[in-house]
Short mmCIF file of C-alpha atoms in Angstrom, two decimals:
data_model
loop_
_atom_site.label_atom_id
_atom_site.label_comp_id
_atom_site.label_asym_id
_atom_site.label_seq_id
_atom_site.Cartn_x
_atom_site.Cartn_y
_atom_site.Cartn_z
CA UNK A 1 166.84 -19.33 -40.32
CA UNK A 2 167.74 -22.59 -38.75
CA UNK A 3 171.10 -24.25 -40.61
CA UNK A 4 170.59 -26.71 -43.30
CA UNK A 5 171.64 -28.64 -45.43
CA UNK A 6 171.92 -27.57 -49.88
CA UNK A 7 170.68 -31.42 -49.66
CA UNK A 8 167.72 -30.59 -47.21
CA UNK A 9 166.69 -27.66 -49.95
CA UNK A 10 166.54 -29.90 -52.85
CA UNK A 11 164.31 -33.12 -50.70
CA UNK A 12 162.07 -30.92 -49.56
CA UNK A 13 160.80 -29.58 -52.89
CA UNK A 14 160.16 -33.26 -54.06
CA UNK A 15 156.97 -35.25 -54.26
CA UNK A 16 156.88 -38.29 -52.18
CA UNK A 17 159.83 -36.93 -49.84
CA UNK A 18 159.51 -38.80 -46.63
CA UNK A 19 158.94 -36.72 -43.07
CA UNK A 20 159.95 -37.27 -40.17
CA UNK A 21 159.15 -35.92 -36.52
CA UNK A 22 160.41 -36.70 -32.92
CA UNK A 23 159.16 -35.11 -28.93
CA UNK A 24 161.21 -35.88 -26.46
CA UNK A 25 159.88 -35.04 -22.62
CA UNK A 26 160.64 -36.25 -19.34
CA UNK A 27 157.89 -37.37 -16.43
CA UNK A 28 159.13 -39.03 -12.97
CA UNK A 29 162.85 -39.17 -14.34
CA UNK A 30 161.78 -41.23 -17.97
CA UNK A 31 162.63 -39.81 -20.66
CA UNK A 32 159.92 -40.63 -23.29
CA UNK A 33 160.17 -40.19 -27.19
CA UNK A 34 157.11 -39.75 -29.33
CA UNK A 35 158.20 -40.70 -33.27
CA UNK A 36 155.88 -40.56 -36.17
CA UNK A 37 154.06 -43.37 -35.02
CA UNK A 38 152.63 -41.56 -32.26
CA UNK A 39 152.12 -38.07 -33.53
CA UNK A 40 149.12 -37.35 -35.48
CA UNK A 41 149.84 -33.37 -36.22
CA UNK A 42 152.14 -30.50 -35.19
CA UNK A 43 151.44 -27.00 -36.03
CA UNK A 44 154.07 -25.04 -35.35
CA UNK A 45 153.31 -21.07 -35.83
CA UNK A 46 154.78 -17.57 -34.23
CA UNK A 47 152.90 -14.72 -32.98
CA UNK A 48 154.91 -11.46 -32.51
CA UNK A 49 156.05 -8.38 -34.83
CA UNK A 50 158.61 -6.55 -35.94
CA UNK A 51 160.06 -4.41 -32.96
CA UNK A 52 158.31 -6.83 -30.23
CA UNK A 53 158.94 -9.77 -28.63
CA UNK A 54 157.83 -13.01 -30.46
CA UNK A 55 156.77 -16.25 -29.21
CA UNK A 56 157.03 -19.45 -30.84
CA UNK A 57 153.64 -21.76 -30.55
CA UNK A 58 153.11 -25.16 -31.26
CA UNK A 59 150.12 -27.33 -31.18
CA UNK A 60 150.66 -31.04 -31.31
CA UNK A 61 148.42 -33.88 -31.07
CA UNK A 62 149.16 -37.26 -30.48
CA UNK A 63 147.66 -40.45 -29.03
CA UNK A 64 149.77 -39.69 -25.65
CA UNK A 65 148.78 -37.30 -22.90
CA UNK A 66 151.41 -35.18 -22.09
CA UNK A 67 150.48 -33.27 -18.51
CA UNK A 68 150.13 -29.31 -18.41
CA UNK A 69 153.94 -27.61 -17.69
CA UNK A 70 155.82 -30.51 -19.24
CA UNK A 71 158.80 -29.02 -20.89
CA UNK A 72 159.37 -30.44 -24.09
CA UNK A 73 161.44 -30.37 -27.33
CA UNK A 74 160.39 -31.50 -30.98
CA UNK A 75 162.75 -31.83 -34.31
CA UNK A 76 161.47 -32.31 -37.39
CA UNK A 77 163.00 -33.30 -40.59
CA UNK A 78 163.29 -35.26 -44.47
CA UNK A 79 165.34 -37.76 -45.50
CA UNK A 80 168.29 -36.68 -47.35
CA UNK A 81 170.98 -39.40 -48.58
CA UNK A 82 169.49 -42.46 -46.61
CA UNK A 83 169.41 -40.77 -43.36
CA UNK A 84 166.95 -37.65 -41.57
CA UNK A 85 168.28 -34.30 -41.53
CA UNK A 86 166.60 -32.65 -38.41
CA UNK A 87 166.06 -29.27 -38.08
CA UNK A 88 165.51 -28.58 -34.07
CA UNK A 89 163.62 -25.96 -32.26
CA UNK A 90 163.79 -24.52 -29.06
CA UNK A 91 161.99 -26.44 -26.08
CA UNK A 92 158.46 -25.85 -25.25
CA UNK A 93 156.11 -25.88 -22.14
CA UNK A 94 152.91 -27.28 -22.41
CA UNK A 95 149.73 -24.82 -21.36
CA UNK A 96 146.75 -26.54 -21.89
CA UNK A 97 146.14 -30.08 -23.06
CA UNK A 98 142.31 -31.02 -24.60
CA UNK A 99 141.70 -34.26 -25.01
CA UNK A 100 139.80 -35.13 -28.59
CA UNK A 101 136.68 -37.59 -27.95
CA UNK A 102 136.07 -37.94 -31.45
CA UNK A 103 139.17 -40.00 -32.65
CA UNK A 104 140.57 -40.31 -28.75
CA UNK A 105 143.47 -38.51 -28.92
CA UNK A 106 145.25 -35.56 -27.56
CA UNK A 107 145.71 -32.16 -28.81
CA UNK A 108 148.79 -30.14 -26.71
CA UNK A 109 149.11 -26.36 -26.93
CA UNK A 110 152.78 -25.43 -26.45
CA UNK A 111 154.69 -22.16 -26.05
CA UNK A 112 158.29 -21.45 -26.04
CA UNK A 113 160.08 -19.81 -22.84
CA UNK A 114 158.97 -16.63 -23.25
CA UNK A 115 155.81 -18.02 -22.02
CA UNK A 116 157.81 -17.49 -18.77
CA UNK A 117 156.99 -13.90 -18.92
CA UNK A 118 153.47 -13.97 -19.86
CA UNK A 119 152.60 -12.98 -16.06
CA UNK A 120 152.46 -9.93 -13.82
CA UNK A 121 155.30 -7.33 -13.36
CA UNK A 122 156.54 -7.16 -10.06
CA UNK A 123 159.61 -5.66 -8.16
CA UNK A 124 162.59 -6.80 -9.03
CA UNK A 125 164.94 -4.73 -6.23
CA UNK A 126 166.49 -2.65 -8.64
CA UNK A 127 168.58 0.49 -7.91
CA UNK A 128 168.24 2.79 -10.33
CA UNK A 129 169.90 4.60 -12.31
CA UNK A 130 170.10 0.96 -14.41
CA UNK A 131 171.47 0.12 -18.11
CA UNK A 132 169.14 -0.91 -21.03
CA UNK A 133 171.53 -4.36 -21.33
CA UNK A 134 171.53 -4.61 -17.03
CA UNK A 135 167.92 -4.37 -16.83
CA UNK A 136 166.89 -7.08 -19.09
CA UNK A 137 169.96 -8.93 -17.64
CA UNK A 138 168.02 -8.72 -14.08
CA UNK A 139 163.95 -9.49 -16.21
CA UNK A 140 165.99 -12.53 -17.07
CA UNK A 141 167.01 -13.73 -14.25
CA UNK A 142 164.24 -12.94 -11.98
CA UNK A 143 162.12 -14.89 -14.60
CA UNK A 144 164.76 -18.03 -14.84
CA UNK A 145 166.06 -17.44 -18.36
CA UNK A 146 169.36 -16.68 -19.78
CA UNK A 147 170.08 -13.74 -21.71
CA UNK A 148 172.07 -14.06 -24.54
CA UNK A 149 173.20 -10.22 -25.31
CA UNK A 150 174.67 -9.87 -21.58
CA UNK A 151 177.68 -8.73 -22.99
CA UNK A 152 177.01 -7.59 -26.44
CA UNK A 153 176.68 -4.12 -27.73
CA UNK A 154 173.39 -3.22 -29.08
CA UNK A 155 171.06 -0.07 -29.64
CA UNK A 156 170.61 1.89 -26.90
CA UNK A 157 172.01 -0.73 -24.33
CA UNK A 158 173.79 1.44 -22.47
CA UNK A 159 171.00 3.83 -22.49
CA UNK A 160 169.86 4.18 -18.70
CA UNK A 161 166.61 3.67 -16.90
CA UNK A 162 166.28 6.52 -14.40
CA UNK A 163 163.17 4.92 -12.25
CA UNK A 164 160.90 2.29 -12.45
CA UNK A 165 158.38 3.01 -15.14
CA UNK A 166 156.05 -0.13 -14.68
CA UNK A 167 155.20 0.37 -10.60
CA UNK A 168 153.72 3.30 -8.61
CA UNK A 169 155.21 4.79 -6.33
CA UNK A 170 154.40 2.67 -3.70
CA UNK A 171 155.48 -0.43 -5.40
CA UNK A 172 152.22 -1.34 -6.66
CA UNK A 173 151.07 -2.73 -10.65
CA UNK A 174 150.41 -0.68 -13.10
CA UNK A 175 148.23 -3.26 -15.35
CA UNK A 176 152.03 -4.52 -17.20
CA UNK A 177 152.97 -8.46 -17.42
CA UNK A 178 156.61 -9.10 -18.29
CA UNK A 179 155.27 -9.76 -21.67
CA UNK A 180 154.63 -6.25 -21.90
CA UNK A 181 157.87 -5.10 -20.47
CA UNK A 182 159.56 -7.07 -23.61
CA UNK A 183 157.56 -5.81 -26.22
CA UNK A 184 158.67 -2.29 -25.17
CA UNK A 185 162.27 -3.35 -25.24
CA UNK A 186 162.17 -4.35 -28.42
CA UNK A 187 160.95 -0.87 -29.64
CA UNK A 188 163.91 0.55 -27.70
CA UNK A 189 166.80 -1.60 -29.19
CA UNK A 190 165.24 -1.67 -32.32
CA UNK A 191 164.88 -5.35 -32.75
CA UNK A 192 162.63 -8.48 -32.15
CA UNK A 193 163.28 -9.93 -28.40
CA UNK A 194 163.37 -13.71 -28.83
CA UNK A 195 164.17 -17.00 -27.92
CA UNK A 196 166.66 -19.04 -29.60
CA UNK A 197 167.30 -22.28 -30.58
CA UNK A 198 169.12 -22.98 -26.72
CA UNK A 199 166.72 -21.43 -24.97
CA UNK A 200 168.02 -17.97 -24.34
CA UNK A 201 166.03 -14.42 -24.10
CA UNK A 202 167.94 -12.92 -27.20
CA UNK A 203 168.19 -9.64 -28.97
CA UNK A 204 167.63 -10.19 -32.62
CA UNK A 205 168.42 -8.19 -35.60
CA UNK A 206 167.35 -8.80 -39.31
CA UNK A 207 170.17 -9.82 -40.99
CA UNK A 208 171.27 -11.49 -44.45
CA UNK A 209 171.61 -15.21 -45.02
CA UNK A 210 171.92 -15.08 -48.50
CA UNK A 211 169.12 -18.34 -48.44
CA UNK A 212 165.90 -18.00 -49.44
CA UNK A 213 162.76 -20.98 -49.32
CA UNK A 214 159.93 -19.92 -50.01
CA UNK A 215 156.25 -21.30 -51.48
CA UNK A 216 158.25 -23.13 -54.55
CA UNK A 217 160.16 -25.23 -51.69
CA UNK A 218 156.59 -25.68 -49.55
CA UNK A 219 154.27 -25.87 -51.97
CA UNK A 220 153.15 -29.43 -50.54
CA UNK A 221 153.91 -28.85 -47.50
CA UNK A 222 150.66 -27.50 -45.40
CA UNK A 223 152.18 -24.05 -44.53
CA UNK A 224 150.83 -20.44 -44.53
CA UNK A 225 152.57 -17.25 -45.41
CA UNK A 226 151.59 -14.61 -43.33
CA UNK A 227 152.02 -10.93 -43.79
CA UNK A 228 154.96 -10.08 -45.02
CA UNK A 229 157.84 -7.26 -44.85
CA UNK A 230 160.82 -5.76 -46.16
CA UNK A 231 163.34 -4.59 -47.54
CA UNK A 232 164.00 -2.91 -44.50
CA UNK A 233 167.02 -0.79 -44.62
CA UNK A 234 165.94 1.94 -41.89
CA UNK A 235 164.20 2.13 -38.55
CA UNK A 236 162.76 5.73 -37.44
CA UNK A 237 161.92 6.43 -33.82
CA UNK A 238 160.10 9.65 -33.36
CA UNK A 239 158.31 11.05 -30.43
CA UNK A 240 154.83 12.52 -30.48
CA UNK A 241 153.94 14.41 -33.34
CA UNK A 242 157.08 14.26 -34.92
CA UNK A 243 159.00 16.48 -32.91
CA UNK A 244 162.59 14.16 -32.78
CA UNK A 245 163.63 11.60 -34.79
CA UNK A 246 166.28 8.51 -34.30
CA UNK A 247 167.25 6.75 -37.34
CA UNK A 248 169.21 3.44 -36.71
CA UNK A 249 171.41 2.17 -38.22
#
């Protein structure tokens, strides 16, 4: 949950509260700010699961074109006590841009930087035996992102890799993207593989805030509840047919 305000809570359950919305990108060294002036709509969603990795999406159109592989970063947020409380998300990199004939605008389909891994697995020059932790540690780097568990203890990180499992054995692919790769790493370490609000690959648990908004707090805002889970107090890995099971924690 991104940190807010008890002030933030109470504007944003109120008729007539007053929204507010700011992109910031950079092209030939300007750095150029779209406000609420320019911005006709932003949709921001996430597509993942529990135990995989989970990408944050946004579609935003405005009345300027912003070029394919722009990074980006939005904020969006209400007025509370005379001034906007922001609530910021990670940046995002633009993948496809389709311009709108019908009102001649824009519309920009964005993807957090786990879009970075949304291509084909490939030797990384590992020797094996490797760690859980060392071997996202090295997906990280080879794909230019920071991991933000490279020191922390979590399930099964110091559970080790004997050989490469995504290769043959001459080196060659065996159908996986990094994507992939990630999604199975969640399963291992029992979490969702992420990226935060700075940008980092990061190892997420579920965990207890004690907050709750919900559809009372949105009900006028346009927003969709997808499916939902919990409480969770258990995960259960078995192998086929039942044969072992890990319970964690």
């Amino acid at each position: 949950m991104r940190t807010h305000t008890s002030s933030f809570k109470t504007e944003i359950a109120k008729l007539g509260r007053q929204q507010s919305a700011e992109i910031t990108y950079t092209i030939d060294d300007e750095e150029i700010t779209l406000t609420n002036e320019d911005l006709i709509s932003i949709t921001y969603t996430s597509n993942g699961a529990l135990l995989k990795s989970v990408m944050q999406c946004a579609e935003i159109e405005t009345y300027n074109e912003i070029p394919v592989g722009t990074e980006l970063s939005f904020k969006w947020g209400i007025k509370v006590n005379n001034s906007i409380e922001y609530l910021s998300f990670s940046n995002f990199i633009v993948k496809e841009v389709e311009k709108q004939e019908d009102g001649n605008t824009y519309l920009m389909r964005c993807y957090d930087y786990l879009l970075k891994s949304m291509v084909d697995y490939e030797s990384m020059s590992i020797t094996y035996p490797i760690s859980i932790r060392d071997y996202i540690s090295t997906i990280c780097t080879h794909l230019g992102l920071t991991f933000a568990n490279s020191s922390d203890d979590f399930a099964n990180y110091d559970k080790e890799i004997l050989n490469e499992p995504y290769l043959d054995s001459e080196g060659n692919t065996l159908g996986y993207t990094f994507r992939d790769v990630l999604d199975e790493l969640a399963e291992v370490t029992a979490s969702c593989i992420c990226i935060n609000k700075d940008n980092e690959l990061e190892i997420r648990y579920i965990n207890e805030t004690n907050d709750t908004i919900d559809g009372n707090y949105l009900k006028d805002i346009n927003v969709n509840f997808g499916e939902k889970y919990g409480a969770i107090n258990v995960i259960v890995l078995s192998r086929s047919a039942d044969s072992d099971k890990i319970y964690y924690p």
